Amino acid sequence: MESCDCIDPPWPGDELLMKYQYISDFFIALAYFSIPLELIYFVKKSAVFPYRWVLVQFGAFIVLCGATHLINLWTFGMHSRNVEVVMTTAKVLTAVVSCVTALMLVHIIPDLLSVKTRELFLKNKAAELDREMGLIRTQEETGRHVRMLTHEIRSTLDRHTILKTTLIELGRTLSLEECALWMPTRTGLELQLSYTLRQQNPVGFTIPIQHPVINQVFSSNRAVKISPNCPVARLRPLAGKYMPGEVVAVRVPLLHLSNFQINDWPELSTKRYALMVLMLPSDSARQWHVHELELVEVVADQVAVALSHAAILEESMRARDLLMEQNVALDIARREAETAVRARNDFLAVMNHEMRTPMHAIIALSSLLQETELTPEQRLMVEAILKSSSLLATLINDVLDLSRLEDGSLQLENGTFNLHVLFREVLNLIRPIASVKKLFVSSSLAPDLPEFAVGDEKRLMQIMLNVVGNAVKFSNEGNISIFAFIAKSESLRDSRAPDFFPVHSDNHFYLRVQVKDSGSGIDPQDISKLFTKFAQSQSLAARNSGGSGLGLAICKRFVNLMGGHIWIESEGLGKGSTAVFIVKLGIPEYSNESKLPFFPKVSANHCQTNFPGLKVLVMDDNGVSRSVTKGLLVHLGCDVTTVGSADDCLRVVSQEHNVVFLDVCMPGVDGYEVAIRIHEKFTKCHQGPLLVALMGNTDRVTKENYLRVGINGVVLKPVSVDKMRSVLSEVLEHRFLFETC
């Protein structure tokens, strides 16, 4: 009992504290034991946590702490030694685990801090990414608006629609209170209010283009904020208590101002600008954002492109309309020219026939009269008539040749001919005329000059006769020399003919002919006029006995057609002159063969004088011409029958007729058909009459057509006695005659 007396009884307050400690230890232990469960759940769910072993240590520390508090429950009352041992062991283990965990945390904390740093870095990056995504969304939104606006703006190529659509779409997209476009005037010194968003017909206010605000905007390619009180921004009267909204202005390049001109604006200028002004609503505190300004700048550029395209379209439309007008005018002019050419050709054909018919009568009757007994005075008169008639016939031929040369219908009739014989024929034709004036005519042909050549024999002889004839005409004494040789390459180029470009080849050569006379000469100042039609040298005209001024002009055209060049040289009046021409002639492939398609002309001296008993039929609708032709043939001893129509000719013609003369230019008569029907009439006979066509002019097509239908010869009116004698001789000898005009 005494032993129990040494223990003081507990205070009532201490018991209450013990109870609270007891309960607290229980709940602390319970909390400690729940924490490891949570850690175990975390470790299982977290597959990326790198410090699991640290969590195990920390979990063990928590468990031991919880166990310590739990064992401590048994120490509030009487307890045994075993409880003390267990309590001590638990505290020791707790201390060890806590120390180890504390040491490990020294190494873990820096890693945890770096993880935290990375976390903050990632958060910053995420924030930046969010901002960039916002910018991208803003740019996409801006791009969408730009595409929409561009589509609307460029859906048309009318400049007025483009500008009006731009203002409407910008006003709707950006919710603008007003939007306006100031365009430069014609002078370029002012800007004029041309288009607005709210006003249908804006008043044409003008502002000097040198205004400081305008210069500021025009000097920048970005949208510029300007004062709402600027003259270009005062578009509507201010009303109410609200402050005006922000205003921006941007320049619009006008790449082609000609499309905005009224009269005389410059066609192209890259330094001209229009001014676009955009105003935010006055009843809001809204401000311009960067993406909105970018949208305005892009739209301004798109408007410039659309306007340039519209300008190109308008120019192309104007050019197309102008071209169509020109094409219509050209087509009308072409039809009128074709009509005029047809009318001229018809007129020339009719006049040719109508003029040659009386000329035929005059020359034929004069030649018949010349062979009768005449007094010297009468013979002079008849010779004057024949000379004048021949001159008039030459003039008719020259006019026809010139007409065909000018309209391009005359073509060269190339063929193989004897070049040496051509020069002899020219001499035979010229010498009788020259002998009257006591002129000596000589010719000299180079040894290497080919005997045969390919070209237009008819036109070459016409050139020769004209050039040599001029030399005879303008020479009263002395001599005339003709030189012919192959032009060498070094002598072909001539400063007087810059457009003459000879081309050398093995298939052709260039013939150079020089006709030198000792005549009256030519003033060097008048040489340039000699090849102009209807023009003559004043010095020559004073002494000229006749001529139209067409001969050399026609010769020049013929020489040009033959790929050559012609000119005249003279040292002055009284010193003679030299006519020189070069023509290109071909080299025949079989120049050495004996048989060639060439018939030498029969001179009048070798013709048969009369043709007694030769039966001839003449078809001519003109009574005078018919009688004249009959008189020529009767004078030559022929037995002549005449008819005035094609039907009578077909009825009268018989096998007894040797030659039939057909006037193929009779109105309403097809000479080809008449010739065909005559041949058909004599198909069963061995040989029908020879057919000779009397006509006004011939060409290659006419020759081919007549040869095709079986006509043996063609003779040009007018016809004299000597000419008729030559015609009959040649056609009877060769059964072929094609006279050249």
PDB file of C-alpha atoms in Angstrom, residues 21 92 252 302 321 332 357 388 403 444 455 475 578 608 632 634 650 715:
ATOM      1  CA  GLN A  21      -3.162  13.712 -27.420  1.00  0.00           C
ATOM      2  CA  VAL A  92      15.330   5.013 -34.553  1.00  0.00           C
ATOM      3  CA  VAL A 252      -3.594  53.777-105.319  1.00  0.00           C
ATOM      4  CA  GLN A 302      -5.300  44.885-106.016  1.00  0.00           C
ATOM      5  CA  ASP A 321     -13.229  48.947-132.713  1.00  0.00           C
ATOM      6  CA  ILE A 332     -14.968  49.276-148.897  1.00  0.00           C
ATOM      7  CA  THR A 357     -11.111  49.528-185.517  1.00  0.00           C
ATOM      8  CA  SER A 388       0.647  59.740-187.423  1.00  0.00           C
ATOM      9  CA  SER A 403      -2.244  50.052-167.240  1.00  0.00           C
ATOM     10  CA  SER A 444      28.616  44.627-181.329  1.00  0.00           C
ATOM     11  CA  GLY A 455      13.204  35.201-171.035  1.00  0.00           C
ATOM     12  CA  SER A 475      20.012  62.204-183.360  1.00  0.00           C
ATOM     13  CA  THR A 578      24.209  56.579-173.512  1.00  0.00           C
ATOM     14  CA  GLN A 608       5.558  36.495-200.938  1.00  0.00           C
ATOM     15  CA  LEU A 632      -6.178  44.522-198.170  1.00  0.00           C
ATOM     16  CA  VAL A 634      -8.002  41.628-202.542  1.00  0.00           C
ATOM     17  CA  LEU A 650     -20.255  28.813-189.632  1.00  0.00           C
ATOM     18  CA  VAL A 715      -2.868  39.458-185.386  1.00  0.00           C
TER      19      VAL A 715
END
